[in-house]
Amino acid sequence: MDDTTASARVPRRASLSPHLRRLESESIGIIREVAAEFRNPVMLYSIGKDSGVMLHLALKAFYPGKPPFQLLHVDTTWKFREMIRFRDQIAARHGVKLLVHTNPEGLARGINPISSGSKLHTQVMKTEALKQALDKWQFDAAFGGARRDEEQSRAKERVFSFRSPGHVWDPRNQRPELWNLYNTRINAGETIRVFPLSNWTELDVWQYTRAEGIPVVPLYFAAPRPVIERDGQLIMRDDERMPLKPGEREQVRMVRFRSLGCYPLTAAIESRATTIDEIIEEMLLTRTSERSGRLIDADEAASMEKKKRDGYF
Amino acid sequence: MTDTSETHAPEGAKPAAAAGRESASGKALLRFLTCGSVDDGKSTLIGRLLYDTQLIHEDQLSALERDSRRHGTTGEELDLALLVDGLQAEREQGITIDVAYRFFATPRRAFIVADTPGHEQYTRNMATGASNCQAAVILIDARKGVLTQTRRHSYICALLGIKHVVLAVNKIDLAEFSGERFHHIVADYLGFAEALKFTSITSIALSARYGDNVVHRSERMGWYEGPTLIEQLETLDVGEGLDAKPLRFPVQWVNRPNADFRGFSGTVASGVVQPGDRLVVAVSGRESKVERIVTADGDLPEARAGDAVTLTLADEVDIARGDVLAHAQARPEVVDQFAAQVLWMVEEPMLPGRSYLLRIGTRYVPARVTSLKHKVDVNTLEHIAAKTLGLNEIGFCNLSTASPVALDAYEDNRATGAFVLIDRFTHATVGAGMISFGLRRATNIHRQALLIDKSARVRLNGHRPAVLWFTGLSGSGKSTIANIVERELHAHGAHTYMLDGDNVRHGLNRDLGFTDADRVENIRRVGEVAKLFVDAGAIVLCSFISPFRAERNMVRELVDASEFIEIFVDTPLEECRRRDPKGLYARALEGKIRNFTGIDSPYEPPENPELVLVPSPLGADEEARRVIAELKARHIIV
């Protein structure tokens, strides 16, 4: 795999630690399993670091061939502009087909994270849009980059996670998953979400990204960026669509993002980490969790579990 | 710590806990599960491990403080269990329902903990957690000692192949930190566990709630000289020795991007493979030599257990997903019958004779349980005679697969000795199995090749053979219609035979009753007989209620696809009850007949029958005419 992207390139390290090699092999096995058993799988590509690792593993899994599936990005139209640029570069570079879907009804209704609120925006532009896309292209399996260490309800998720017709997740009635004998059989209308990074931690993802020289969106690295302070969080104003509240004023601060989502719903952290080494360093010293900057998780108690039952990744 | 040396941290800038987290990347990972009864404090113990190894973040801590006030059971203190119980229902009920996976690391090792539920109704979830673990932490409440649940959990761990046990005698603070109490419990446990043949059992006195002997050594138990829990977990040598075992390479994916490259992708399950090795395809016996071990990072000089690679071979050998590659001198067994321990995981009982889909390695194959030798009382380990297995029950069974499979005993190799059973209609995972041994019988009975075959008989008879399978409720008119059809076929000059449900129960199946298990066996035998008649060139008319889809489907698979005609005699239940030609509905409704289809036993209508007959105002003759027309349309008769 050649590394010639303009964005945030890191030199390739010689060899992987046994721990990362084991994680890599396990994930490659999962990805191959899906390709072998499903009629029409798709890989959800959310542009973040986890998606980057997942795509990298997929490219490795089928070497010297190409992954026998497409990528899908569910675009809420509120992603950072840098993310979209990066997305298009990556697709072009690997010669993989990238599908993009936006919920047309949501767009027509003018749903947005600012006046509609984060909950409705996420429901319509992410969850509903995802379900529309899966139905539209008749995908029977969809890869997601979620990890069990991210959030409590994700800790209970299977690697091959069954969805009944309508994309419903029933956490009380999941298929038992023993050994690595994944049950890949489904009936018409049923689908499977597959999580090849289930057993990775945030630290594993960064260490692997560094070791393998996987490109990441520059937003992960600290740089002077225009932000406003709102409810104790630093929000970057990526374009004119986000109005300022009385008393708010844009200021340039040295910030980066630990997790990337829709820009008004993703808070930045103050940081001086401009390389992956420094990001890892910073993470080892940090005292807040990865998703603390994701405003949608704090909507209500057990928020992620509710979203997942509805079909969110 | 190779990775840390590459970062540019100023010397000594890192606190101990942080250094620990990064070091995880260089150590052998330990996967362990925690098990214990409902109130033994499993979740609290894991919460304590995370908390004391400083893996709880500030925002998680503030969420924990909020939750402790709302759902907590520890008064003013933090309820650490709430860190672990992730599902809303679990937090509300204060119990663990499903397996949760947690990640933490110390400077010496990285860990994945499977937190599994303790209650008997979640045995399957515990087995799920145990299936990927190398060690178990079994909790005991110091006040209660060894309980029935302790025995059950230990048995399940042993069954799933766990060799290393840490006996965590918890809540020692509530037993006055008593050494006497601790030693009494340990002696009690060791006496019981001897039969389970664990390689190591280490006992630790601790208090998860206050942290004594979890990560930090207790100052309140001067008599205790053993390790803390974390010390034990950090140093436990689980040496599985997978590399030293015979090579098993289940082929997962045939990688063929272009005409010049044909590789076999998969993960080495055990052993070591190198270029130049002579490999054999276990089931077909064909051999070839390894040419290259291909990865995206370049070719490898060898691949070991756990490595995901792609092999290319020197010869064009027919190899597909599901095949197992091995060294010729150390092959797996190849059999179509074997004995195994089976854990049943769904409400609907396991029925001997029913066809399930079996997954072993990367292979799916239809399989039946041919006999259930006994089930095991998981609390006393006693063997009990049984005809079926219910949810969470474990039984010792013989299984037979539709074609030979490569396997090893589970004890020798988890990867090639484990299987799951899948329901063929709902596709639910219904059972998990651990193979004990292959049955030699399978390898010694070879089929006798015959000179006159089915096609020769078809030419002589002038018509094709078929099974006409009439299914429907009692009193629906199956036998009446079948009789007329047979009369018409006979007049046509066709060779026919009628197998009638009532008639076979007077002879061939006189030993069977009407339980679900007996109904399955009834249909299996009829199916085998029908197959013989088809082979003889006859049109066999089978008239059976045959209420279950799975069995009808099993018969369908015994013959060629074009030879099975499923005829659904779709007479509504009210009409059948009104007719009641044998007075059976009346007796069933009085409670004099049990397991009567349509009354207290279900009927599963066919999903895609070849023909559906609804009652015709012109009577059974008209329905029979439709059957004959169908046979002509399908070129069974001319």
Short mmCIF file of C-alpha atoms in Angstrom, two decimals, chain B residues 84-528:
data_model
loop_
_atom_site.label_atom_id
_atom_site.label_comp_id
_atom_site.label_asym_id
_atom_site.label_seq_id
_atom_site.Cartn_x
_atom_site.Cartn_y
_atom_site.Cartn_z
CA VAL B 84 -19.97 -2.12 34.29
CA ASP B 85 -23.68 -2.84 33.98
CA GLY B 86 -24.25 -1.14 30.66
CA LEU B 87 -27.80 -1.91 29.64
CA GLN B 88 -30.56 0.21 31.07
CA ALA B 89 -32.48 -2.84 32.31
CA GLU B 90 -29.38 -4.06 34.12
CA ARG B 91 -28.87 -0.76 35.86
CA GLU B 92 -32.48 -0.59 36.91
CA GLN B 93 -32.61 -4.17 38.17
CA GLY B 94 -29.08 -4.19 39.57
CA ILE B 95 -28.16 -7.43 37.78
CA THR B 96 -25.93 -8.43 34.90
CA ILE B 97 -27.86 -9.94 31.99
CA ASP B 98 -25.49 -10.07 29.10
CA VAL B 99 -21.77 -10.53 28.64
CA ALA B 100 -19.94 -7.20 28.76
CA TYR B 101 -16.35 -6.80 27.68
CA ARG B 102 -14.04 -4.43 29.54
CA PHE B 103 -10.51 -3.41 28.73
CA PHE B 104 -7.76 -2.41 31.10
CA ALA B 105 -4.03 -2.64 31.41
CA THR B 106 -1.28 -2.41 33.99
CA PRO B 107 2.42 -1.85 33.37
CA ARG B 108 2.78 -5.63 33.00
CA ARG B 109 -0.16 -6.82 30.97
CA ALA B 110 -3.30 -5.92 29.00
CA PHE B 111 -6.60 -7.54 29.89
CA ILE B 112 -10.00 -8.15 28.39
CA VAL B 113 -12.58 -9.07 31.01
CA ALA B 114 -15.79 -10.80 30.07
CA ASP B 115 -18.27 -9.94 32.78
CA THR B 116 -20.84 -12.72 32.69
CA PRO B 117 -24.16 -13.13 34.45
CA GLY B 118 -24.43 -15.62 37.28
CA HIS B 119 -28.04 -16.68 37.33
CA GLU B 120 -28.93 -20.13 36.00
CA GLN B 121 -31.21 -18.63 33.35
CA TYR B 122 -28.15 -16.98 31.81
CA THR B 123 -25.94 -20.08 31.62
CA ARG B 124 -25.67 -19.61 27.86
CA ASN B 125 -24.34 -16.09 28.31
CA MET B 126 -21.73 -17.36 30.73
CA ALA B 127 -20.64 -20.06 28.32
CA THR B 128 -20.43 -17.40 25.60
CA GLY B 129 -18.06 -15.37 27.74
CA ALA B 130 -16.01 -18.43 28.68
CA SER B 131 -15.58 -19.58 25.09
CA ASN B 132 -12.92 -16.95 24.36
CA CYS B 133 -11.23 -16.85 27.76
CA GLN B 134 -8.04 -18.39 29.09
CA ALA B 135 -8.80 -17.98 32.80
CA ALA B 136 -11.75 -17.52 35.14
CA VAL B 137 -12.17 -15.50 38.31
CA ILE B 138 -14.84 -17.31 40.30
CA LEU B 139 -16.33 -15.20 43.06
CA ILE B 140 -17.55 -16.54 46.35
CA ASP B 141 -19.29 -14.50 49.03
CA ALA B 142 -17.23 -15.11 52.18
CA ARG B 143 -20.38 -15.23 54.26
CA LYS B 144 -22.06 -17.83 52.07
CA GLY B 145 -19.20 -20.13 51.04
CA VAL B 146 -19.36 -22.59 48.13
CA LEU B 147 -22.86 -22.57 46.69
CA THR B 148 -24.68 -24.55 44.04
CA GLN B 149 -23.94 -21.69 41.65
CA THR B 150 -20.21 -21.91 42.40
CA ARG B 151 -20.27 -25.54 41.33
CA ARG B 152 -22.30 -24.76 38.22
CA HIS B 153 -19.97 -21.95 37.16
CA SER B 154 -16.89 -24.09 37.75
CA TYR B 155 -18.36 -26.93 35.72
CA ILE B 156 -19.21 -24.64 32.80
CA CYS B 157 -15.71 -23.14 32.86
CA ALA B 158 -14.19 -26.64 32.81
CA LEU B 159 -16.56 -27.72 30.03
CA LEU B 160 -15.54 -24.73 27.89
CA GLY B 161 -11.89 -25.67 28.35
CA ILE B 162 -10.70 -23.11 30.89
CA LYS B 163 -7.63 -24.43 32.71
CA HIS B 164 -6.83 -21.65 35.18
CA VAL B 165 -9.08 -20.55 38.02
CA VAL B 166 -8.72 -17.71 40.48
CA LEU B 167 -11.02 -18.28 43.44
CA ALA B 168 -11.87 -14.80 44.73
CA VAL B 169 -13.33 -15.04 48.22
CA ASN B 170 -15.04 -11.67 48.25
CA LYS B 171 -16.73 -9.58 50.95
CA ILE B 172 -14.12 -10.78 53.43
CA ASP B 173 -14.77 -7.49 55.25
CA LEU B 174 -18.21 -8.82 56.13
CA ALA B 175 -16.62 -11.98 57.56
CA GLU B 176 -14.37 -10.01 59.93
CA PHE B 177 -11.36 -10.59 57.64
CA SER B 178 -11.30 -14.10 59.07
CA GLY B 179 -8.48 -16.38 57.90
CA GLU B 180 -10.26 -19.36 59.35
CA ARG B 181 -13.34 -18.64 57.28
CA PHE B 182 -11.21 -18.19 54.16
CA HIS B 183 -9.32 -21.47 54.61
CA HIS B 184 -12.53 -23.34 55.29
CA ILE B 185 -14.07 -22.11 52.01
CA VAL B 186 -10.92 -22.88 50.03
CA ALA B 187 -10.72 -26.45 51.37
CA ASP B 188 -14.39 -26.93 50.57
CA TYR B 189 -13.87 -25.70 46.99
CA LEU B 190 -10.72 -27.71 46.29
CA GLY B 191 -12.52 -30.88 47.38
CA PHE B 192 -15.23 -30.30 44.86
CA ALA B 193 -13.05 -28.98 42.01
CA GLU B 194 -10.68 -31.92 41.92
CA ALA B 195 -12.92 -33.74 39.47
CA LEU B 196 -12.82 -30.78 37.05
CA LYS B 197 -9.07 -31.12 36.41
CA PHE B 198 -8.08 -27.46 36.33
CA THR B 199 -4.35 -26.89 35.81
CA SER B 200 -4.19 -24.20 38.49
CA ILE B 201 -6.46 -22.87 41.22
CA THR B 202 -5.31 -19.80 43.16
CA SER B 203 -7.39 -18.57 46.10
CA ILE B 204 -7.43 -14.92 47.18
CA ALA B 205 -9.18 -13.24 50.11
CA LEU B 206 -10.45 -9.82 49.04
CA SER B 207 -12.99 -7.06 49.35
CA ALA B 208 -14.03 -5.57 46.02
CA ARG B 209 -16.02 -2.82 47.68
CA TYR B 210 -13.10 -1.51 49.74
CA GLY B 211 -10.30 -2.62 47.42
CA ASP B 212 -8.51 -5.01 49.80
CA ASN B 213 -6.17 -7.34 47.85
CA VAL B 214 -7.60 -6.31 44.49
CA VAL B 215 -4.94 -3.91 43.23
CA HIS B 216 -3.65 -2.76 46.61
CA ARG B 217 -2.49 -5.19 49.29
CA SER B 218 -4.80 -5.24 52.31
CA GLU B 219 -3.48 -4.07 55.63
CA ARG B 220 -6.32 -5.73 57.42
CA MET B 221 -5.39 -9.38 56.75
CA GLY B 222 -1.97 -9.99 58.23
CA TRP B 223 -2.49 -13.74 57.91
CA TYR B 224 -2.87 -13.61 54.13
CA GLU B 225 0.38 -14.27 52.28
CA GLY B 226 -0.86 -14.94 48.75
CA PRO B 227 -0.86 -12.56 45.79
CA THR B 228 -3.32 -9.73 45.21
CA LEU B 229 -5.78 -10.34 42.42
CA ILE B 230 -3.94 -8.08 40.01
CA GLU B 231 -0.57 -9.72 40.78
CA GLN B 232 -2.06 -13.11 40.07
CA LEU B 233 -3.61 -11.97 36.79
CA GLU B 234 -0.43 -10.21 35.69
CA THR B 235 1.77 -13.23 36.23
CA LEU B 236 -0.57 -16.08 35.31
CA ASP B 237 1.07 -18.26 32.66
CA VAL B 238 -1.70 -19.59 30.48
CA GLY B 239 0.75 -21.03 27.93
CA GLU B 240 -1.74 -22.51 25.51
CA GLY B 241 1.05 -23.79 23.32
CA LEU B 242 -1.01 -23.34 20.16
CA ASP B 243 2.14 -23.10 18.06
CA ALA B 244 3.26 -26.55 19.22
CA LYS B 245 0.01 -28.22 18.17
CA PRO B 246 -0.54 -29.77 14.72
CA LEU B 247 -1.19 -27.26 11.94
CA ARG B 248 -4.85 -26.48 11.28
CA PHE B 249 -5.62 -23.89 8.61
CA PRO B 250 -9.35 -23.48 7.94
CA VAL B 251 -9.74 -21.88 4.52
CA GLN B 252 -11.89 -18.79 4.89
CA TRP B 253 -11.76 -17.13 1.50
CA VAL B 254 -10.34 -18.05 -1.87
CA ASN B 255 -8.50 -14.96 -3.03
CA ARG B 256 -8.57 -14.79 -6.80
CA PRO B 257 -8.18 -11.16 -7.96
CA ASN B 258 -6.97 -12.19 -11.44
CA ALA B 259 -6.05 -15.24 -13.47
CA ASP B 260 -2.45 -15.17 -12.22
CA PHE B 261 -3.11 -15.35 -8.52
CA ARG B 262 -4.98 -17.98 -6.54
CA GLY B 263 -4.50 -17.81 -2.78
CA PHE B 264 -6.23 -19.35 0.20
CA SER B 265 -6.90 -16.83 2.94
CA GLY B 266 -7.48 -17.77 6.55
CA THR B 267 -6.21 -17.56 10.10
CA VAL B 268 -3.80 -20.22 11.35
CA ALA B 269 -5.83 -21.95 14.09
CA SER B 270 -2.88 -23.87 15.49
CA GLY B 271 0.62 -24.91 14.57
CA VAL B 272 3.15 -23.28 12.24
CA VAL B 273 3.29 -23.29 8.45
CA GLN B 274 6.27 -22.48 6.22
CA PRO B 275 6.85 -22.29 2.49
CA GLY B 276 7.83 -25.73 1.22
CA ASP B 277 5.57 -27.58 3.68
CA ARG B 278 3.52 -30.39 2.16
CA LEU B 279 -0.12 -29.83 3.08
CA VAL B 280 -3.15 -32.05 2.70
CA VAL B 281 -6.78 -31.00 2.28
CA ALA B 282 -8.26 -32.93 5.20
CA VAL B 283 -11.55 -34.09 3.68
CA SER B 284 -10.49 -34.77 0.07
CA GLY B 285 -7.01 -36.07 0.92
CA ARG B 286 -5.45 -34.10 -1.95
CA GLU B 287 -1.93 -32.78 -1.38
CA SER B 288 0.21 -29.88 -2.45
CA LYS B 289 3.16 -27.78 -1.33
CA VAL B 290 3.09 -24.26 0.16
CA GLU B 291 4.68 -21.84 -2.26
CA ARG B 292 4.26 -18.46 -0.57
CA ILE B 293 2.77 -17.00 2.59
CA VAL B 294 1.34 -13.74 1.27
CA THR B 295 0.45 -10.65 3.32
CA ALA B 296 0.03 -6.99 2.45
CA ASP B 297 3.33 -6.35 4.25
CA GLY B 298 5.23 -8.81 2.08
CA ASP B 299 5.73 -12.58 2.07
CA LEU B 300 6.44 -14.25 5.42
CA PRO B 301 8.99 -16.98 6.20
CA GLU B 302 6.41 -18.63 8.46
CA ALA B 303 2.93 -18.11 9.92
CA ARG B 304 1.92 -19.11 13.45
CA ALA B 305 -1.32 -19.64 15.34
CA GLY B 306 -3.38 -16.47 15.22
CA ASP B 307 -1.83 -15.04 12.03
CA ALA B 308 -4.24 -14.03 9.26
CA VAL B 309 -2.44 -14.84 5.99
CA THR B 310 -2.95 -16.04 2.43
CA LEU B 311 -1.25 -19.25 1.24
CA THR B 312 -0.45 -20.06 -2.36
CA LEU B 313 0.17 -23.67 -3.34
CA ALA B 314 2.35 -25.26 -5.99
CA ASP B 315 -0.44 -27.28 -7.63
CA GLU B 316 -3.93 -26.55 -8.89
CA VAL B 317 -5.82 -28.30 -6.10
CA ASP B 318 -9.57 -28.01 -5.66
CA ILE B 319 -9.91 -26.13 -2.37
CA ALA B 320 -12.89 -24.11 -1.16
CA ARG B 321 -14.01 -22.17 1.88
CA GLY B 322 -14.65 -24.66 4.65
CA ASP B 323 -11.71 -26.92 3.85
CA VAL B 324 -9.07 -27.51 6.51
CA LEU B 325 -5.40 -27.68 5.49
CA ALA B 326 -3.00 -29.73 7.64
CA HIS B 327 0.38 -31.41 7.47
CA ALA B 328 0.01 -34.86 5.94
CA GLN B 329 1.55 -36.62 8.94
CA ALA B 330 -0.70 -34.92 11.54
CA ARG B 331 -4.21 -34.78 10.08
CA PRO B 332 -7.46 -34.06 11.84
CA GLU B 333 -10.09 -36.79 11.99
CA VAL B 334 -12.49 -36.89 9.04
CA VAL B 335 -15.85 -38.34 10.09
CA ASP B 336 -19.57 -37.82 9.62
CA GLN B 337 -20.50 -38.99 13.10
CA PHE B 338 -19.10 -37.84 16.42
CA ALA B 339 -19.88 -37.53 20.11
CA ALA B 340 -20.04 -34.10 21.76
CA GLN B 341 -21.21 -32.13 24.75
CA VAL B 342 -23.99 -29.82 23.59
CA LEU B 343 -25.23 -26.73 25.44
CA TRP B 344 -28.74 -25.76 24.39
CA MET B 345 -29.39 -22.03 24.16
CA VAL B 346 -33.03 -21.44 23.16
CA GLU B 347 -36.50 -22.07 24.59
CA GLU B 348 -37.54 -24.43 21.82
CA PRO B 349 -36.08 -27.80 22.84
CA MET B 350 -33.35 -29.68 21.00
CA LEU B 351 -34.97 -32.59 19.19
CA PRO B 352 -32.96 -35.66 18.22
CA GLY B 353 -33.56 -36.36 14.52
CA ARG B 354 -34.22 -32.74 13.54
CA SER B 355 -31.90 -31.21 10.99
CA TYR B 356 -29.86 -28.20 12.13
CA LEU B 357 -27.12 -26.25 10.42
CA LEU B 358 -23.78 -26.97 12.07
CA ARG B 359 -20.92 -24.49 11.86
CA ILE B 360 -17.43 -25.80 12.55
CA GLY B 361 -14.43 -23.68 11.61
CA THR B 362 -15.35 -21.94 8.36
CA ARG B 363 -17.70 -24.73 7.28
CA TYR B 364 -21.49 -24.99 7.42
CA VAL B 365 -23.02 -28.47 7.08
CA PRO B 366 -26.49 -29.88 7.86
CA ALA B 367 -26.41 -32.12 10.95
CA ARG B 368 -28.70 -34.10 13.22
CA VAL B 369 -28.43 -35.20 16.81
CA THR B 370 -28.84 -38.95 16.37
CA SER B 371 -29.00 -39.75 20.06
CA LEU B 372 -28.96 -37.96 23.38
CA LYS B 373 -27.04 -40.22 25.77
CA HIS B 374 -27.80 -38.22 28.88
CA LYS B 375 -28.10 -34.70 30.13
CA VAL B 376 -26.07 -33.26 32.96
CA ASP B 377 -27.54 -31.69 36.06
CA VAL B 378 -25.27 -28.63 36.11
CA ASN B 379 -25.68 -28.26 39.86
CA THR B 380 -24.82 -31.81 40.94
CA LEU B 381 -23.02 -33.01 37.77
CA GLU B 382 -25.28 -36.09 37.80
CA HIS B 383 -26.18 -37.77 34.53
CA ILE B 384 -29.90 -37.88 33.81
CA ALA B 385 -31.67 -39.83 31.09
CA ALA B 386 -33.47 -37.45 28.71
CA LYS B 387 -35.17 -37.30 25.34
CA THR B 388 -34.65 -33.58 24.68
CA LEU B 389 -32.57 -30.66 25.90
CA GLY B 390 -34.20 -27.45 27.08
CA LEU B 391 -32.80 -23.92 27.42
CA ASN B 392 -29.48 -23.85 29.29
CA GLU B 393 -29.30 -27.65 29.51
CA ILE B 394 -26.16 -29.59 28.65
CA GLY B 395 -26.25 -33.08 27.16
CA PHE B 396 -23.87 -35.66 25.79
CA CYS B 397 -24.96 -36.45 22.23
CA ASN B 398 -24.04 -38.31 19.09
CA LEU B 399 -24.30 -36.15 16.00
CA SER B 400 -24.28 -37.02 12.34
CA THR B 401 -23.41 -34.59 9.54
CA ALA B 402 -24.69 -34.64 5.95
CA SER B 403 -21.13 -35.05 4.70
CA PRO B 404 -17.77 -35.78 6.36
CA VAL B 405 -16.06 -32.96 8.28
CA ALA B 406 -12.52 -32.47 9.58
CA LEU B 407 -12.37 -32.14 13.36
CA ASP B 408 -10.35 -32.67 16.53
CA ALA B 409 -11.42 -33.27 20.09
CA TYR B 410 -12.18 -29.95 21.79
CA GLU B 411 -9.72 -30.86 24.50
CA ASP B 412 -6.95 -31.05 21.89
CA ASN B 413 -7.92 -28.04 19.83
CA ARG B 414 -10.62 -25.47 20.54
CA ALA B 415 -10.61 -24.14 17.00
CA THR B 416 -11.38 -27.46 15.30
CA GLY B 417 -13.30 -29.06 18.17
CA ALA B 418 -16.01 -26.46 18.72
CA PHE B 419 -19.22 -25.98 16.77
CA VAL B 420 -22.50 -24.11 16.94
CA LEU B 421 -25.92 -25.29 15.82
CA ILE B 422 -28.22 -22.94 13.91
CA ASP B 423 -31.96 -23.27 13.40
CA ARG B 424 -32.57 -23.78 9.70
CA PHE B 425 -35.64 -21.52 9.57
CA THR B 426 -35.14 -18.74 12.10
CA HIS B 427 -31.33 -18.89 11.79
CA ALA B 428 -31.06 -18.37 15.52
CA THR B 429 -27.97 -19.81 17.20
CA VAL B 430 -29.56 -22.63 19.17
CA GLY B 431 -26.72 -24.78 20.47
CA ALA B 432 -22.99 -24.86 21.14
CA GLY B 433 -20.97 -28.04 21.10
CA MET B 434 -17.60 -29.36 22.18
CA ILE B 435 -16.49 -32.50 20.39
CA SER B 436 -15.39 -35.42 22.54
CA PHE B 437 -14.40 -37.92 19.84
CA GLY B 438 -15.19 -39.00 16.30
CA LEU B 439 -17.14 -42.22 15.85
CA ARG B 440 -15.09 -44.76 13.87
CA ARG B 441 -18.26 -46.33 12.59
CA ALA B 442 -18.43 -43.57 10.03
CA THR B 443 -15.11 -44.38 8.42
CA ASN B 444 -15.69 -48.13 8.20
CA ILE B 445 -19.08 -48.29 6.49
CA HIS B 446 -18.61 -47.74 2.76
CA ARG B 447 -21.42 -47.68 0.29
CA GLN B 448 -21.77 -50.61 -2.06
CA ALA B 449 -21.85 -49.42 -5.67
CA LEU B 450 -24.80 -51.01 -7.56
CA LEU B 451 -25.11 -51.88 -11.24
CA ILE B 452 -28.76 -50.97 -11.70
CA ASP B 453 -29.51 -47.39 -10.64
CA LYS B 454 -32.45 -45.04 -10.46
CA SER B 455 -32.15 -43.78 -14.04
CA ALA B 456 -32.23 -47.37 -15.33
CA ARG B 457 -35.46 -47.96 -13.41
CA VAL B 458 -36.99 -44.73 -14.74
CA ARG B 459 -36.41 -45.94 -18.32
CA LEU B 460 -38.12 -49.26 -17.55
CA ASN B 461 -41.06 -47.71 -15.67
CA GLY B 462 -41.86 -44.95 -18.14
CA HIS B 463 -42.35 -42.34 -15.41
CA ARG B 464 -40.20 -40.52 -12.90
CA PRO B 465 -40.19 -41.29 -9.17
CA ALA B 466 -41.43 -38.76 -6.63
CA VAL B 467 -42.50 -38.25 -3.06
CA LEU B 468 -45.98 -36.72 -2.83
CA TRP B 469 -45.97 -35.38 0.70
CA PHE B 470 -49.48 -34.57 1.93
CA THR B 471 -49.36 -32.41 5.05
CA GLY B 472 -52.22 -30.82 6.98
CA LEU B 473 -54.28 -31.07 10.13
CA SER B 474 -55.95 -34.26 11.27
CA GLY B 475 -59.24 -34.55 9.35
CA SER B 476 -58.12 -32.20 6.57
CA GLY B 477 -58.65 -34.94 3.98
CA LYS B 478 -55.03 -35.92 3.28
CA SER B 479 -55.59 -39.69 3.17
CA THR B 480 -58.84 -39.41 1.22
CA ILE B 481 -57.20 -37.31 -1.50
CA ALA B 482 -54.05 -39.43 -1.54
CA ASN B 483 -56.13 -42.58 -2.03
CA ILE B 484 -57.87 -41.17 -5.08
CA VAL B 485 -54.57 -39.92 -6.49
CA GLU B 486 -53.04 -43.38 -6.09
CA ARG B 487 -56.04 -45.00 -7.83
CA GLU B 488 -55.62 -42.58 -10.78
CA LEU B 489 -51.86 -43.14 -10.98
CA HIS B 490 -52.36 -46.89 -10.89
CA ALA B 491 -54.84 -46.62 -13.75
CA HIS B 492 -52.14 -44.63 -15.55
CA GLY B 493 -49.73 -47.54 -15.23
CA ALA B 494 -47.50 -45.83 -12.67
CA HIS B 495 -45.73 -47.73 -9.88
CA THR B 496 -47.00 -46.35 -6.60
CA TYR B 497 -46.89 -46.97 -2.89
CA MET B 498 -48.82 -45.35 -0.06
CA LEU B 499 -47.25 -44.57 3.32
CA ASP B 500 -50.01 -43.55 5.67
CA GLY B 501 -49.46 -41.99 9.08
CA ASP B 502 -51.82 -44.29 10.92
CA ASN B 503 -50.62 -47.42 9.13
CA VAL B 504 -46.90 -46.98 9.78
CA ARG B 505 -47.62 -46.44 13.45
CA HIS B 506 -48.97 -50.00 13.55
CA GLY B 507 -45.66 -51.43 12.39
CA LEU B 508 -42.45 -49.57 11.58
CA ASN B 509 -43.13 -46.86 14.15
CA ARG B 510 -45.18 -48.71 16.76
CA ASP B 511 -42.58 -47.81 19.41
CA LEU B 512 -43.12 -44.06 18.98
CA GLY B 513 -45.56 -41.78 20.78
CA PHE B 514 -46.66 -38.22 20.11
CA THR B 515 -44.10 -36.08 21.93
CA ASP B 516 -42.20 -33.60 19.78
CA ALA B 517 -39.13 -35.84 19.83
CA ASP B 518 -41.12 -38.90 18.75
CA ARG B 519 -42.86 -36.95 16.00
CA VAL B 520 -39.47 -35.99 14.60
CA GLU B 521 -38.25 -39.59 14.66
CA ASN B 522 -41.54 -40.78 13.10
CA ILE B 523 -41.01 -38.49 10.12
CA ARG B 524 -37.31 -39.30 9.84
CA ARG B 525 -38.04 -43.01 9.47
CA VAL B 526 -40.85 -42.41 7.00
CA GLY B 527 -38.52 -40.15 5.02
CA GLU B 528 -35.85 -42.84 4.81
#
